Short mmCIF file of C-alpha atoms in Angstrom, two decimals:
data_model
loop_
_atom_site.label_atom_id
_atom_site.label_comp_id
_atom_site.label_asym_id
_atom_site.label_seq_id
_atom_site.Cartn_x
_atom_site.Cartn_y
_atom_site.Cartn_z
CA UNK A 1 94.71 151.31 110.92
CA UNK A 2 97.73 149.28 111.48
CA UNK A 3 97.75 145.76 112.56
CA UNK A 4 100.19 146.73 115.71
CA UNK A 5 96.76 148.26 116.85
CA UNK A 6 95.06 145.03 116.85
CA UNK A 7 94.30 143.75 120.61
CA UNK A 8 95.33 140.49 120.85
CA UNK A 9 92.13 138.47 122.17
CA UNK A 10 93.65 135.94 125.18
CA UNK A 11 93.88 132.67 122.83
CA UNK A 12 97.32 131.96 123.83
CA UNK A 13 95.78 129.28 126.76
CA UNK A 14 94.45 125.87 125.36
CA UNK A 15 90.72 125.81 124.94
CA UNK A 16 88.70 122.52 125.16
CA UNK A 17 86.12 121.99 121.75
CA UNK A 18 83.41 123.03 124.13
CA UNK A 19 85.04 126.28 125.24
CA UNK A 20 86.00 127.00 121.53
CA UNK A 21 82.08 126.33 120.42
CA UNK A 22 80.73 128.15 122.97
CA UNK A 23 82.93 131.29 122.21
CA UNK A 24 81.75 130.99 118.54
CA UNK A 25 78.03 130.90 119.99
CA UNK A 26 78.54 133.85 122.05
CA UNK A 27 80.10 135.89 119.21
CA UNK A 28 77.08 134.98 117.02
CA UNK A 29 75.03 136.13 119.51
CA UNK A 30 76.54 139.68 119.92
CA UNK A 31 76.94 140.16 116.25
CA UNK A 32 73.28 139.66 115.77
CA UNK A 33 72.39 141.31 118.39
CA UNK A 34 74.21 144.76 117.83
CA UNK A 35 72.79 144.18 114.21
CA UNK A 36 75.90 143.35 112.25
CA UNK A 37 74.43 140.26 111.03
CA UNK A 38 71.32 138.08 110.62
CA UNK A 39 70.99 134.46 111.69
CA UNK A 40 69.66 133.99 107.68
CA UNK A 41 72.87 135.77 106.43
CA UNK A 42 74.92 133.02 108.55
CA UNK A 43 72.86 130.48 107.94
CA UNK A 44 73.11 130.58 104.36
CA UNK A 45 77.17 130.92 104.60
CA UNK A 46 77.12 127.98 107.07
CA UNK A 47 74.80 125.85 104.63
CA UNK A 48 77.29 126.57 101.50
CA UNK A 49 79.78 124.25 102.87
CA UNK A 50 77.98 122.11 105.91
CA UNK A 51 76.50 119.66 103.72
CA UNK A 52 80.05 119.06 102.70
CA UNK A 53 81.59 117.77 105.89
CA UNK A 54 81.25 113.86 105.10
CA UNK A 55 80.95 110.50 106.90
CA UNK A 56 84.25 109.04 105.16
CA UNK A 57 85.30 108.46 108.72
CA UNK A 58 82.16 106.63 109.69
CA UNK A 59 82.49 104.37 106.32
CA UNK A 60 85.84 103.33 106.83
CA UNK A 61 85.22 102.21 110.57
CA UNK A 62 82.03 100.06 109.14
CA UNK A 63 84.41 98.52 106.75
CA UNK A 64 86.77 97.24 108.82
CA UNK A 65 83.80 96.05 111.44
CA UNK A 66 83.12 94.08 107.88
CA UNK A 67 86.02 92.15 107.35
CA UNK A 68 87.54 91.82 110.95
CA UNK A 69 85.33 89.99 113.35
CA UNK A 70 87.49 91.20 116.34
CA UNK A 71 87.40 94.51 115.78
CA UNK A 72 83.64 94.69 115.13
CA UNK A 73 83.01 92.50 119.04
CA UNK A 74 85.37 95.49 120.46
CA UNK A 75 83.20 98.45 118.31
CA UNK A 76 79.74 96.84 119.48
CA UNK A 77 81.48 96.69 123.07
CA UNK A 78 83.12 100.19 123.18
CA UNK A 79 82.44 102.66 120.08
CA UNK A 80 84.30 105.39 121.39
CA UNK A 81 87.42 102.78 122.24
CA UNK A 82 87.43 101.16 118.92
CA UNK A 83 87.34 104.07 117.18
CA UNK A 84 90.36 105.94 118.85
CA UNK A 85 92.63 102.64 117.71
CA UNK A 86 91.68 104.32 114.01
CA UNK A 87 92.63 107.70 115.84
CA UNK A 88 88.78 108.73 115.28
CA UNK A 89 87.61 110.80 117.97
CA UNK A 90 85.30 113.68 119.40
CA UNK A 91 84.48 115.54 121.96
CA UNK A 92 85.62 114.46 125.82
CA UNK A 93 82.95 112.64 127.63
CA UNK A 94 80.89 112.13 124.32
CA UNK A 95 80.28 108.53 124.66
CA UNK A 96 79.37 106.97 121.31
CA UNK A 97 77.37 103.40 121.15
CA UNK A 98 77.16 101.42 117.67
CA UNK A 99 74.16 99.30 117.31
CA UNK A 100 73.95 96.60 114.68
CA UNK A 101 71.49 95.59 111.88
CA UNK A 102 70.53 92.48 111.60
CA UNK A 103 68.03 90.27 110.19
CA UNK A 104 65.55 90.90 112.61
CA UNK A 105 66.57 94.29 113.73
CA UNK A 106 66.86 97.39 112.24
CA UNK A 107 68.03 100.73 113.88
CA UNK A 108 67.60 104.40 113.32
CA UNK A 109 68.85 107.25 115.16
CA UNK A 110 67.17 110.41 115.70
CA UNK A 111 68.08 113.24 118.13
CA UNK A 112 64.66 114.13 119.68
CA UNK A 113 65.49 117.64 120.75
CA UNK A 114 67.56 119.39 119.02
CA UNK A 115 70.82 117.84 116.72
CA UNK A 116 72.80 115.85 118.86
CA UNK A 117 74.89 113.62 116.06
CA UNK A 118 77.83 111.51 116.01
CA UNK A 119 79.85 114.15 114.00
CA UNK A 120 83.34 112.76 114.86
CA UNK A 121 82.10 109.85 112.38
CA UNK A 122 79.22 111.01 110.18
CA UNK A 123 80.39 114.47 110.00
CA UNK A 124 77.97 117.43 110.15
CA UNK A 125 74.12 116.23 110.44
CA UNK A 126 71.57 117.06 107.46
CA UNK A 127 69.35 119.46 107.57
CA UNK A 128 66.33 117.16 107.85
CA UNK A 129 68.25 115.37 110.48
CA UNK A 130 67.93 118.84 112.60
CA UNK A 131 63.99 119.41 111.01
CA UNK A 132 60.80 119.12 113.92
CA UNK A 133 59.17 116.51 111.07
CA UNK A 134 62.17 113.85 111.47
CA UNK A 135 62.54 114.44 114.86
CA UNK A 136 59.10 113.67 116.25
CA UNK A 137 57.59 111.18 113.62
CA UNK A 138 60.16 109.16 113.33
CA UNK A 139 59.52 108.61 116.75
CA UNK A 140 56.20 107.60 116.78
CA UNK A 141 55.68 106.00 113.23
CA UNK A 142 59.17 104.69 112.49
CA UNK A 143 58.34 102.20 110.05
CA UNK A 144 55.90 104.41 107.42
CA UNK A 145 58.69 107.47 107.85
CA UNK A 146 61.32 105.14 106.83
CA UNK A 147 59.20 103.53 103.82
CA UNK A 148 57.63 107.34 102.58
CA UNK A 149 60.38 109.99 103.04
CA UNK A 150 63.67 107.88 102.48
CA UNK A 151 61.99 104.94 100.09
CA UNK A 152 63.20 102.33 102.77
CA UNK A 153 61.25 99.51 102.93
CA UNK A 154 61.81 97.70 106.06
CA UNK A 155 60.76 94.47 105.74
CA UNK A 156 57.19 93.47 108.44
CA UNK A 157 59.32 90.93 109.96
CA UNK A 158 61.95 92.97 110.72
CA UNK A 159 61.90 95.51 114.13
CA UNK A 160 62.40 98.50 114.28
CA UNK A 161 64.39 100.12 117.24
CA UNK A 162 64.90 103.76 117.27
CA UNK A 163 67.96 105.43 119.43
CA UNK A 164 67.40 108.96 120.68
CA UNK A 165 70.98 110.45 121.51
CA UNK A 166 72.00 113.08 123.51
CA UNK A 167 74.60 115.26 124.31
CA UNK A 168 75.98 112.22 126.62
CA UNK A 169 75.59 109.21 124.45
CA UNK A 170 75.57 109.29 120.77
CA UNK A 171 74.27 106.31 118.94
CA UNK A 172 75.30 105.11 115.37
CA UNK A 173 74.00 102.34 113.33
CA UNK A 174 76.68 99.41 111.70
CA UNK A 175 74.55 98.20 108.62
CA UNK A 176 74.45 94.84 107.28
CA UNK A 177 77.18 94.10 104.46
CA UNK A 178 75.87 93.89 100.92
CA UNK A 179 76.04 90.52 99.38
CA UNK A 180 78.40 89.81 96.55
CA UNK A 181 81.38 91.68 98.39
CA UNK A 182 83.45 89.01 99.28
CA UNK A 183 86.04 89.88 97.10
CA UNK A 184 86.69 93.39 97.67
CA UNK A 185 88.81 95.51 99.44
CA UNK A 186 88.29 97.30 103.18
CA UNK A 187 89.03 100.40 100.85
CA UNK A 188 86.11 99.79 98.07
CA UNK A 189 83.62 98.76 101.14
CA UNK A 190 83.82 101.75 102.46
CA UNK A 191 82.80 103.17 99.43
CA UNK A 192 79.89 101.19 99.63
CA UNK A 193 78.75 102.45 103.00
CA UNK A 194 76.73 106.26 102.90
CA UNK A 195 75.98 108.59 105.78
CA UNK A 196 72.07 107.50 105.36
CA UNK A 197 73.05 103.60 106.37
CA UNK A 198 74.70 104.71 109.69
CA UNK A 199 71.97 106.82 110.60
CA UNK A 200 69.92 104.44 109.74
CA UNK A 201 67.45 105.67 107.18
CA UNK A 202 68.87 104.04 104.37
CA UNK A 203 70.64 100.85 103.15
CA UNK A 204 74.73 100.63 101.95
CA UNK A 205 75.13 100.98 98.05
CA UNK A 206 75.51 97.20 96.27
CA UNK A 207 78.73 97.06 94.24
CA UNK A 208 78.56 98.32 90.57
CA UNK A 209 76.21 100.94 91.05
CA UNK B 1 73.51 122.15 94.36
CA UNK B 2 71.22 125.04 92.67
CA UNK B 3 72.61 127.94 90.31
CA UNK B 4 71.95 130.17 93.47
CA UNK B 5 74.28 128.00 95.75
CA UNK B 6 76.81 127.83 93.38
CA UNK B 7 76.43 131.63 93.04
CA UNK B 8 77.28 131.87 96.57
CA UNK B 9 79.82 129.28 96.74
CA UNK B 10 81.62 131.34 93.82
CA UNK B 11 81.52 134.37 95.53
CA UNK B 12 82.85 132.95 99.18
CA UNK B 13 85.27 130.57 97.50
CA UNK B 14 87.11 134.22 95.87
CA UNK B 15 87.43 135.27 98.91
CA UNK B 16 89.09 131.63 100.62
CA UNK B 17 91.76 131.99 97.46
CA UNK B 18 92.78 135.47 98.74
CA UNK B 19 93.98 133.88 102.98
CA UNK B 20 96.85 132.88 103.84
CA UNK B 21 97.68 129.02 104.62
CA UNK B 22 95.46 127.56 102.11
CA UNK B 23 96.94 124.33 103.35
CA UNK B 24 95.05 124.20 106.43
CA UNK B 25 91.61 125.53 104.18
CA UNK B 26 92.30 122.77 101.58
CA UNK B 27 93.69 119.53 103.81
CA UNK B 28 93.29 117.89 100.65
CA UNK B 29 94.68 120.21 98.00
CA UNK B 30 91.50 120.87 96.33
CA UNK B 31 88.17 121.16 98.41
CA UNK B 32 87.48 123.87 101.18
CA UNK B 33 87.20 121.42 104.81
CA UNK B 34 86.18 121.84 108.00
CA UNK B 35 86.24 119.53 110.76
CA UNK B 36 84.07 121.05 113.14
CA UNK B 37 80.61 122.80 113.40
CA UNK B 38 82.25 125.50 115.26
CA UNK B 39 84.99 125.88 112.36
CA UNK B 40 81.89 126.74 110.10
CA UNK B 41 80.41 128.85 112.10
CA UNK B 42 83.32 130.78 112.84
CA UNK B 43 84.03 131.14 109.44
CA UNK B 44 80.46 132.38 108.50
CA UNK B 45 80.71 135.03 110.85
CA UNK B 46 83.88 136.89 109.39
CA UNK B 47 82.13 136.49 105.77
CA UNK B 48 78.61 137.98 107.15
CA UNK B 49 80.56 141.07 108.85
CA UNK B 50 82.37 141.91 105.94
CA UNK B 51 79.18 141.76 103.49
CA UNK B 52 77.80 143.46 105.54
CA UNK B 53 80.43 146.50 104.96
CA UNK B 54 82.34 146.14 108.43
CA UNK B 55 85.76 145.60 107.56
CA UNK B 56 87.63 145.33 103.84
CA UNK B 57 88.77 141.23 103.45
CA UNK B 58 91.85 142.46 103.48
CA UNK B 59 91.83 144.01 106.75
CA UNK B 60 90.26 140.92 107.55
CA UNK B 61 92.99 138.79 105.94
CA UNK B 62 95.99 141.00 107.45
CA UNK B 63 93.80 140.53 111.08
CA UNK B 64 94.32 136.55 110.46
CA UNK B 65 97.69 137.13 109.61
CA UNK B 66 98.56 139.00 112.35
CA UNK B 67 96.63 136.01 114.54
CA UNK B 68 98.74 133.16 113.13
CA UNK B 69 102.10 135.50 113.79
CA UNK B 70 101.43 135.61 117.51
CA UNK B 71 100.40 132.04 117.38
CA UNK B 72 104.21 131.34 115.91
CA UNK B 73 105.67 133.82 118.34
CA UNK B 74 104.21 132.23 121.20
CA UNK B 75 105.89 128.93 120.54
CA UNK B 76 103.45 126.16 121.40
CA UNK B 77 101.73 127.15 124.06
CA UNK B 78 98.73 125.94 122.19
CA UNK B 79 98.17 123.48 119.26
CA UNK B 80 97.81 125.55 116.07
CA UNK B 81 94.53 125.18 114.54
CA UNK B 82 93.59 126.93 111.63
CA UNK B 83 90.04 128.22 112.92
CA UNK B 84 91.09 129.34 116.58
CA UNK B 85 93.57 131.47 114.60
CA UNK B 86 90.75 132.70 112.74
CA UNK B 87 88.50 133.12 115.65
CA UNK B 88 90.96 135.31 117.40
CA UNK B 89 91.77 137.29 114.02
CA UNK B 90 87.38 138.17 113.63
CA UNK B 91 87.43 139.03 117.98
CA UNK B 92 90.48 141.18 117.15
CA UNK B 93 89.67 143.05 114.14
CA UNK B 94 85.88 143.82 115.32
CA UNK B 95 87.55 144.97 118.77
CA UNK B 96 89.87 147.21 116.41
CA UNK B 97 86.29 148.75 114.49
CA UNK B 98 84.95 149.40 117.91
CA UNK B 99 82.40 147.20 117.27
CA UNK B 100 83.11 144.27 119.92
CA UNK B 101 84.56 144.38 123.66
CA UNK B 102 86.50 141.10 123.90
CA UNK B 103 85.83 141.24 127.76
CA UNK B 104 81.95 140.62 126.83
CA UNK B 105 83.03 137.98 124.64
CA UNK B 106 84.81 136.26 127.59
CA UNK B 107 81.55 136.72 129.68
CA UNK B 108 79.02 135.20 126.97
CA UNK B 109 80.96 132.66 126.74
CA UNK B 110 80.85 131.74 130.34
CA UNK B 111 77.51 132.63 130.26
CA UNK B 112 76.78 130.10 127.60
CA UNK B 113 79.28 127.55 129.10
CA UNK B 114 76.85 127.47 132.50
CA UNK B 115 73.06 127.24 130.77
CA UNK B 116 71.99 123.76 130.70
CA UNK B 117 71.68 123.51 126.92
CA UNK B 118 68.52 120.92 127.99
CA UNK B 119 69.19 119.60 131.55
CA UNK B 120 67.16 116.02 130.72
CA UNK B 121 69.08 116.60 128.07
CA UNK B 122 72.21 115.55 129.27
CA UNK B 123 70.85 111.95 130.30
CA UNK B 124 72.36 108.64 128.18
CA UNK B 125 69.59 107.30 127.04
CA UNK B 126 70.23 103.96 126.93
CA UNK B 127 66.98 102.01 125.91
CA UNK B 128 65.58 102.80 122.07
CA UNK B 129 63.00 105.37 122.44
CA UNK B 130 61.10 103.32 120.08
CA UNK B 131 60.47 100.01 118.67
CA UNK B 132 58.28 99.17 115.86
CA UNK B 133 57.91 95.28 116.28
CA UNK B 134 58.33 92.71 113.63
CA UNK B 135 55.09 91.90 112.74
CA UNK B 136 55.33 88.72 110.37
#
């Protein structure tokens, strides 16, 4: 076989991220179907490397919500806005919101039917993020699932708000800053901030460890 | 990671090293990135068709080759991306085998394009769907 024998498929038009993903859905579907492959066998080739697409995006946006007070107003006001001045962006019409922890409020997001995650910021979602378990209990008992599968011990006087997103609005959470970082860099704050603080699940790492 | 990942990683990464454009695999120089779901996806697919003895990866490799050539040929009619190069290149080369009409590609697509993936679904929900009150 030559390559000259090779049909060209019709890529040459532009295809929107939907039209591309969709494609890549279809062609799964076939291939499994006709019995060339397994969902397993692409599972486990998918899993090698989607733990590895990271929320470095996410962390740097939270830094600079950290140390400029205008830009965090315009990220509470308009996620999706604030984040294309950093030129971080997703799919058209995927509206992303930002809610912020406070003293009194703390925020988790779940998706409660299927995966629906902010991946233009946090990257690809876990794969507890995607599990039945997460989905439905954090739902209903938000406050033991937070203390008994992530260890996060949200304090009794503290609420609890949980954000269910959807293919339309995607909601990520803007922890609290750790104290004693006053003196460090947008840079080293980012490094600070994990993927399990913006979904909400966990707390940002406190400098020096 | 466990010894079996890295078993697996090992055995996928050997076959990364032998593409073309390791620039656009590597962004960074070092690690293997993707930016997309799809991009993974995509990319587990042409692995799982040649374990499972459909094409040699290099037929697969000349196939995405071949792909980025027409890309360049066609002059910008489309951004290049890496993984739509490599999309075409797994349509192509299965379509080559026999094993794939890229004319019921086009219709799953649409077909999958028009299903409601969850028609509430598509709703902003814009309250929390829980709260937990303070309680102190």
């Amino acid at each position: 076989m030559t390559r000259t024998e090779i049909t060209p498929s019709p890529t040459v038009t532009p295809r929107s991220e939907e039209q591309i993903a969709a494609r890549v859905k279809a062609l799964e579907a076939m291939l499994i179907e006709k019995g060339i492959m397994t969902t397993d066998a692409v599972d486990r080739l998918a899993e090698i490397y989607e733990n590895e697409v990271g929320p470095q995006l996410g962390a740097k946006v939270v830094a600079k919500a950290w140390t400029d007070p205008a830009f965090r107003e315009r990220l509470l006001a308009d996620a999706s806005a604030a984040c294309a001045e950093l030129e971080i962006g997703g799919l058209q019409g995927e509206d992303m919101v930002v809610v912020e922890n406070t003293d009194t409020v703390h925020n988790t997001i779940v998706c409660t039917l299927c995966s629906c995650y902010p991946w233009p910021v946090l990257g690809l979602p876990p794969n507890w993020y995607k599990a039945p378990a997460y989905r439905s209990r954090i739902v209903r008992q938000p406050r033991a699932v937070l203390r008994e599968d992530f260890g996060l011990d949200v304090p009794d006087s503290v609420e609890i708000r949980v954000w269910d997103s959807s293919s339309e609005l995607r909601y990520w959470v803007l922890p609290q800053r750790p104290a004693d970082t006053e003196g460090l860099s947008e840079e080293e704050l980012a490094g600070l901030v994990t993927r399990d603080a913006m979904i909400g699940v966990g707390q940002p790492l406190h400098p020096g460890r | 990671m466990t010894a079996q990942d890295g078993t697996a990683r090992q055995a996928v990464e050997h076959l990364l090293l032998e593409l073309p454009h390791q620039e656009a695999i590597r962004p960074d120089g070092t690690d293997v990135s993707f930016q997309t779901a799809w991009e993974i996806r995509a990319f587990a697919l042409a692995v799982a068709a040649h374990q499972n003895g459909e094409y040699d990866w290099t037929q697969f490799q000349e196939a995405l080759v071949g792909a980025i050539t027409r890309w360049e040929q066609a002059q910008g009619t489309t951004p290049y991306r890496y993984y739509d190069r490599w999309l075409e290149a797994l349509e192509s080369l299965l379509a080559a085998r026999g094993l794939l009409d890229v004319a019921d590609v086009e219709e799953r697509t649409r077909v999958v394009l028009t299903t409601p993936r969850d028609t509430g679904h598509h709703r902003a929900h814009r309250e929390p769907v829980a709260v937990d009150a303070a309680r102190a």
